[in-house]
Coordinates of C-alpha atoms in Angstrom, one line a residue:
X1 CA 0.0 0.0 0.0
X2 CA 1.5 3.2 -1.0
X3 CA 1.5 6.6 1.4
X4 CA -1.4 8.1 -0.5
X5 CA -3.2 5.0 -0.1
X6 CA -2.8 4.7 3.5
X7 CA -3.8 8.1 3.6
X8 CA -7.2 8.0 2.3
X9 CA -8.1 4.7 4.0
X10 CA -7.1 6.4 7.0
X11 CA -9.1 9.4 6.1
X12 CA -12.5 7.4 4.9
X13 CA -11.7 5.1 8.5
X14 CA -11.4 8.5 10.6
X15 CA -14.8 9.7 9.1
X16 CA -16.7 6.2 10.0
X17 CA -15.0 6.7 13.3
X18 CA -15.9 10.4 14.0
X19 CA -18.2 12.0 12.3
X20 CA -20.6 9.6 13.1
X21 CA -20.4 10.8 16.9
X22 CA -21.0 14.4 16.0
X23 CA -24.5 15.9 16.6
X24 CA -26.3 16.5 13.0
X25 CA -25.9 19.8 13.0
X26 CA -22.4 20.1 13.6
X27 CA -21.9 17.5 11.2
X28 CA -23.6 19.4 8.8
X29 CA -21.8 22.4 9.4
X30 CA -18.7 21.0 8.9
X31 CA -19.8 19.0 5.6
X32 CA -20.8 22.9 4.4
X33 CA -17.2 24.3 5.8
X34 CA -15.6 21.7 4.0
X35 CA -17.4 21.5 0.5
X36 CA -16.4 25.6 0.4
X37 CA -13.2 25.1 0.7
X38 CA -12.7 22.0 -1.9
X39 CA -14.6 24.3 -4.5
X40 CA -12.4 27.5 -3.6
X41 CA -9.3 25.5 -4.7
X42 CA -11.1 24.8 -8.1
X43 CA -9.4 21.6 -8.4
X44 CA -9.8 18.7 -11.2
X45 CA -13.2 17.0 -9.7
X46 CA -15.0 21.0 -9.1
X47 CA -13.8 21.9 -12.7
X48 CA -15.1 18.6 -14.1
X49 CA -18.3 19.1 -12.1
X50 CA -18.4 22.2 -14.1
X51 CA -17.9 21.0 -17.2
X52 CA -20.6 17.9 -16.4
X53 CA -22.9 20.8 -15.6
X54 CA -22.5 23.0 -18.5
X55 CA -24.0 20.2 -20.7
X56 CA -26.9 19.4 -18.0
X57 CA -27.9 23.5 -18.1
X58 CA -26.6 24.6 -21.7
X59 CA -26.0 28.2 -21.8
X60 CA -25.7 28.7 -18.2
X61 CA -23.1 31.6 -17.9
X62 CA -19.7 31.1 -15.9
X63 CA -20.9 32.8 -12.9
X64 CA -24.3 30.0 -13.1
X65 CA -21.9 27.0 -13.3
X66 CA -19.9 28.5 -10.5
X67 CA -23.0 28.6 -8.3
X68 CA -23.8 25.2 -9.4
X69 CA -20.6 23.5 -8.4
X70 CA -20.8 25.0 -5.2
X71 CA -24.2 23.8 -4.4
X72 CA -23.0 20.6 -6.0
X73 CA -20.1 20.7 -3.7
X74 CA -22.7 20.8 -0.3
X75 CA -24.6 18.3 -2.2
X76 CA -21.5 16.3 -2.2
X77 CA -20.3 17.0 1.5
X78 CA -23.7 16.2 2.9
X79 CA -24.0 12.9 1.2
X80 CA -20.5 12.1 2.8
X81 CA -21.7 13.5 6.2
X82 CA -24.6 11.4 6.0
X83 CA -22.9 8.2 5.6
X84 CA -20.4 8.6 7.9
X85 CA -23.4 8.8 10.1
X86 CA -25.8 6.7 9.0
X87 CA -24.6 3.6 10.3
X88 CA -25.6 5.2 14.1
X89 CA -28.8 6.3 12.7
X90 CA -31.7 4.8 14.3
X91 CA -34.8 2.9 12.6
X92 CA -37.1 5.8 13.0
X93 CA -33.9 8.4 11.8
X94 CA -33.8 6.5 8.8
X95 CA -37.4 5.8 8.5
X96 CA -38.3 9.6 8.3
X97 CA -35.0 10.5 6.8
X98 CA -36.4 9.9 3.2
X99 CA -40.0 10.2 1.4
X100 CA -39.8 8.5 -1.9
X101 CA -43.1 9.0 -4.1
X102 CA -44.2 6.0 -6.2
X103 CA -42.6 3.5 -4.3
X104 CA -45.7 1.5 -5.0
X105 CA -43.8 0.5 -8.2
X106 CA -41.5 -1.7 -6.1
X107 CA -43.8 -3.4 -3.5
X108 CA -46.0 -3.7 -6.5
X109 CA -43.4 -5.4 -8.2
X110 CA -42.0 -7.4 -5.7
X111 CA -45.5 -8.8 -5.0
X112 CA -45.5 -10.1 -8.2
X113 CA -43.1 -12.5 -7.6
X114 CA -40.4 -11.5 -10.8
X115 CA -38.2 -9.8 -9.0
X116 CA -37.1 -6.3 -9.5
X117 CA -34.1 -3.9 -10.3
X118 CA -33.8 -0.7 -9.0
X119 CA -31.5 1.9 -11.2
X120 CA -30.4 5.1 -10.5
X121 CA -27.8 7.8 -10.9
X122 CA -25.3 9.5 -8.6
X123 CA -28.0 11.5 -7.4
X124 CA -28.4 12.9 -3.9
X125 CA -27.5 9.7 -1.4
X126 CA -28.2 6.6 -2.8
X127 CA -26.7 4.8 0.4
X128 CA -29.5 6.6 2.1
X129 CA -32.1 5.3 -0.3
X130 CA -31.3 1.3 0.5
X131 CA -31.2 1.9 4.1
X132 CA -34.7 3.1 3.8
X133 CA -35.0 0.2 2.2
X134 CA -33.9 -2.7 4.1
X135 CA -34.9 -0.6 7.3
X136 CA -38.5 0.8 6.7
X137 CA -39.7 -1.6 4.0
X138 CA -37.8 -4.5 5.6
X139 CA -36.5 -5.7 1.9
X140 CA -33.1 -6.6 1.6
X141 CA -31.4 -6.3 -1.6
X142 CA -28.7 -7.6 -3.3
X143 CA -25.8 -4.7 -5.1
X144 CA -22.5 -4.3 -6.3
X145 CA -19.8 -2.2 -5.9
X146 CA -16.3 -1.1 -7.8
X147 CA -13.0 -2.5 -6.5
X148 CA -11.7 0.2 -4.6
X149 CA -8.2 1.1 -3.9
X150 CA -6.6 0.1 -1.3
X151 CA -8.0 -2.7 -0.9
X152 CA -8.9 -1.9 2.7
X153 CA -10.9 1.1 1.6
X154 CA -12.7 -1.5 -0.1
X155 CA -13.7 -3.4 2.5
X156 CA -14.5 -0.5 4.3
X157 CA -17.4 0.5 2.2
X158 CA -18.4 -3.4 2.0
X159 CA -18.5 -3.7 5.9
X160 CA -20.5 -0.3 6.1
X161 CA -23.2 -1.1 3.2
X162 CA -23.9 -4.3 4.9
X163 CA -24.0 -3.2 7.9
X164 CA -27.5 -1.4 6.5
X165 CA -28.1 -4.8 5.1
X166 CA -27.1 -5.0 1.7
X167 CA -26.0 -7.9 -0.1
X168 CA -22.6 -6.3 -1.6
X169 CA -20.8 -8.2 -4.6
X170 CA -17.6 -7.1 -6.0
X171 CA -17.8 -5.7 -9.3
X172 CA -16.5 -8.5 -11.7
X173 CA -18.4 -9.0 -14.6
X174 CA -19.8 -12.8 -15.2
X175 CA -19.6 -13.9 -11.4
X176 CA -22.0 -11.0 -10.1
X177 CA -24.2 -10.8 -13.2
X178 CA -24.8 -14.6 -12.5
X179 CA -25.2 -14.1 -8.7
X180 CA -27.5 -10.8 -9.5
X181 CA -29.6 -13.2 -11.8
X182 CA -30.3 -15.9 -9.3
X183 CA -31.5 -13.3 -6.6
X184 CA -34.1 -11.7 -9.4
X185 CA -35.3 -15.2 -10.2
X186 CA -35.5 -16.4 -6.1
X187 CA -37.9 -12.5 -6.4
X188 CA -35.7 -10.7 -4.9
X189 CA -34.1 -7.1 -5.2
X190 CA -31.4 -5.7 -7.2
X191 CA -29.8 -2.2 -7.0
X192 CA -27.7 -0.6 -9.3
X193 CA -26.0 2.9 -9.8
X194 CA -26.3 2.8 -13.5
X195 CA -25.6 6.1 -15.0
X196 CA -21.4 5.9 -15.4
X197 CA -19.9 2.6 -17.5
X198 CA -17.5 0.7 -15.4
X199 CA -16.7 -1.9 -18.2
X200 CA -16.0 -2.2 -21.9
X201 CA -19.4 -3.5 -23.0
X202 CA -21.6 -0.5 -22.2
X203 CA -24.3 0.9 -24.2
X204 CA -24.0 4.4 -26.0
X205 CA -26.7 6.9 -25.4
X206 CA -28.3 10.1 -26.0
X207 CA -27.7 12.3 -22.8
X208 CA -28.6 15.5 -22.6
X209 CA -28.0 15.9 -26.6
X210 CA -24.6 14.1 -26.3
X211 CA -23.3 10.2 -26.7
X212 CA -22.6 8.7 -23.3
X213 CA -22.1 5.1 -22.2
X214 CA -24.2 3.6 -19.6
X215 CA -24.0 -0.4 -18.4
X216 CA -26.2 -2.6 -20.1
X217 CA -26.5 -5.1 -16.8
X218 CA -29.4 -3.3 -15.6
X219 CA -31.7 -4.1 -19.1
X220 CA -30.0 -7.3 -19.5
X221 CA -30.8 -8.7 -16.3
X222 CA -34.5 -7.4 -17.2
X223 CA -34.4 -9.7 -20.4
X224 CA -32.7 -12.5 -19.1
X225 CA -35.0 -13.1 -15.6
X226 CA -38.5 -10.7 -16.5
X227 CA -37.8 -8.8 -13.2
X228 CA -39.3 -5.4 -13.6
X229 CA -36.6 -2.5 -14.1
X230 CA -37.3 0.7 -12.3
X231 CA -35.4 4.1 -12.5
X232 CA -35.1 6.0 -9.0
X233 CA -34.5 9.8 -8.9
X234 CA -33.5 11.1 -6.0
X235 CA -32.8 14.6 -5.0
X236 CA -32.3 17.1 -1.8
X237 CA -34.2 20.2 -0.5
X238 CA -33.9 22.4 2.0
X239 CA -35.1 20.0 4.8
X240 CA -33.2 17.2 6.5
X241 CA -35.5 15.1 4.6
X242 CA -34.3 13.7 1.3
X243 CA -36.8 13.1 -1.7
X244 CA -36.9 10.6 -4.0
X245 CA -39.2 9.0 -6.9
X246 CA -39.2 5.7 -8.2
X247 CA -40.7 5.7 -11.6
X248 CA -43.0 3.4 -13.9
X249 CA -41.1 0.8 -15.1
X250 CA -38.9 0.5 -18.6
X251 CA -40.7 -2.2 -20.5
X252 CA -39.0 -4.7 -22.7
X253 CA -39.2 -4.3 -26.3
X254 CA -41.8 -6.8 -28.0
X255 CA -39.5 -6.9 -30.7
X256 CA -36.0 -6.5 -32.0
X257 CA -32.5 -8.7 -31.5
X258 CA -31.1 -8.6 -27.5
X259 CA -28.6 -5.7 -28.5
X260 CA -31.8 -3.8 -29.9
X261 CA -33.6 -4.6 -26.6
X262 CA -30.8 -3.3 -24.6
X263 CA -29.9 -0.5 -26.4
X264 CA -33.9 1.1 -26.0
X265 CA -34.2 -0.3 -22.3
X266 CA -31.1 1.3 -21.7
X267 CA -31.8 5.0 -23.4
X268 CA -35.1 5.0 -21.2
X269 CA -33.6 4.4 -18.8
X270 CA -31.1 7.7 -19.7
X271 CA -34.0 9.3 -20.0
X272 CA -35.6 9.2 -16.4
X273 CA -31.9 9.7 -15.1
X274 CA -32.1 12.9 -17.3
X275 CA -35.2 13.7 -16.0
X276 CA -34.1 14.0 -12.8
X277 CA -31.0 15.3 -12.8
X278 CA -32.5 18.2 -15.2
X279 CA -34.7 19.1 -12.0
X280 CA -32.0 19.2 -9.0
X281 CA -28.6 19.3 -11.3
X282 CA -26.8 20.2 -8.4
X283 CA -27.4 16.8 -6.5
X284 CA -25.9 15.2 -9.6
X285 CA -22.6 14.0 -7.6
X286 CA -20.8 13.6 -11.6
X287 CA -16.9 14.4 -10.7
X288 CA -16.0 12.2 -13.5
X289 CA -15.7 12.6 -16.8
X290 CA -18.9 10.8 -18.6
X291 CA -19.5 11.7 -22.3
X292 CA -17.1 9.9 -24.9
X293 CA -16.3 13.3 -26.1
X294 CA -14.5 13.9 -23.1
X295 CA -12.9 10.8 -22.5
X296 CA -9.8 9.5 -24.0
X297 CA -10.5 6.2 -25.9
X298 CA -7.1 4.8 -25.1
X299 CA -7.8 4.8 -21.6
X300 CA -10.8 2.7 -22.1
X301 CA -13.7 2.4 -19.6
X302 CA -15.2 6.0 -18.2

């Protein structure tokens, strides 16, 4: 493990460890105090949070991005502060902490005995979303999540995601889709952040009037075991409550080859993520770079 390494495990362990004990507000304060300062120094992730935005609001002025970054920036912070936290939450705390509108769609789905996928962007705090989940609802769910590096860091974010009782696979192609598969079929739950491509196979689409790549796992695990496939939205205001809305579900094409299948399933699914991150752009937690314009194909995967 190299310095920097130890460093940022050491960081992410000292925020499990700490902020967790804070009071919310002070923990709030300090995830504001902190957010200013990161976009003061305008480095790489605040200008590419910029640039991410600039295509989400075209013709937003300079001084309209800036404003967005920051806000995107306490956006940011609070979903951090959160999480550090929410593992001391209680039932009720979580319970109250989130007020998703047409979450019929799941336990509608769920009843009916197919399974279902949840997919969503990096919108607001998704961590917060499956603890509401396994905690208020009762459902556990089954998702996955990238190699991190070190590989302690890892495990970090594997012990804290199922200590809110997740399922959490490592993301490795054929092994989890197949594991992912049997849950759907057994009628369970599936969630997956599904708006940046972590492999080579994704599918282009048409985001916000530009080619992006998003998985395909999400529509193909539709096809492959009928589970109904829902995009979730989720967003902040200016209560400690967090929003959220699960919409109707992306149907599979009657016709057309798999690829065809995947390719619409998947663009609807751009679609709703558009549609939500459109309304609250600033919850859009996008400090990567997404379109293929912006990315360098020798470098591969986004």
């Amino acid at each position: 493990m190299t310095a920097a390494e130890r460093l940022t495990d050491g960081l992410y362990g000292l925020g499990w460890s700490t902020v967790k004990k804070l009071p919310e507000p002070v923990a709030a304060r300090l995830g504001r105090t902190v957010a200013d300062a990161a976009w003061k120094r305008r480095g790489k992730g605040v200008q590419r949070l910029e640039a991410n935005y600039a295509r989400v609001v075209p013709g937003a002025s300079p001084e309209r991005l800036a404003e967005l970054s920051r806000a995107g920036m306490r956006s940011y912070l609070r979903y951090w502060m959160e999480s550090f936290r929410l593992p001391a939450w209680s039932a009720e705390r979580v319970r109250t902490g989130f007020d998703p509108k047409g979450a019929h769609h799941l336990t509608d789905g769920l009843a009916a005995g197919k399974g279902v996928i949840l997919a969503l962007p990096h919108l607001a705090n998704w961590d917060l979303a499956g603890a509401w989940v396994t905690t208020t609802l009762g459902i556990p769910f089954t998702t996955v999540a990238e190699r991190l590096k070190p590989e302690t860091l890892y495990d970090r974010f594997v012990a804290y995601r199922e200590g809110l009782g997740m399922e959490v696979l490592a993301h490795s192609g054929a092994s989890a889709f197949g594991t992912l598969a049997r849950r759907l079929r057994d009628g369970g739950l599936v969630c997956l952040v599904a708006d940046r491509d972590l492999s080579a196979a994704g599918v282009e689409v048409d985001f916000f009037g530009e080619r992006a790549r998003m998985p395909a796992g999400p529509a193909l695990l539709a096809q492959q075991t009928g589970a109904q496939l829902l995009p979730v939205t989720l967003w902040y205001d200016d209560s400690p409550v967090m929003q959220g809305r699960v919409h109707p579900p992306v149907e599979v094409p009657g016709t057309g080859t798999r690829i065809e299948k995947t390719a619409a399933m998947t663009q609807a699914l751009a679609d709703a993520f558009a549609s939500g991150i459109a309304e609250h752009p600033e919850d859009w937690h996008m400090l990567q770079r997404l379109w293929l314009a912006d990315l360098d194909p020798a470098k591969g995967p986004a």
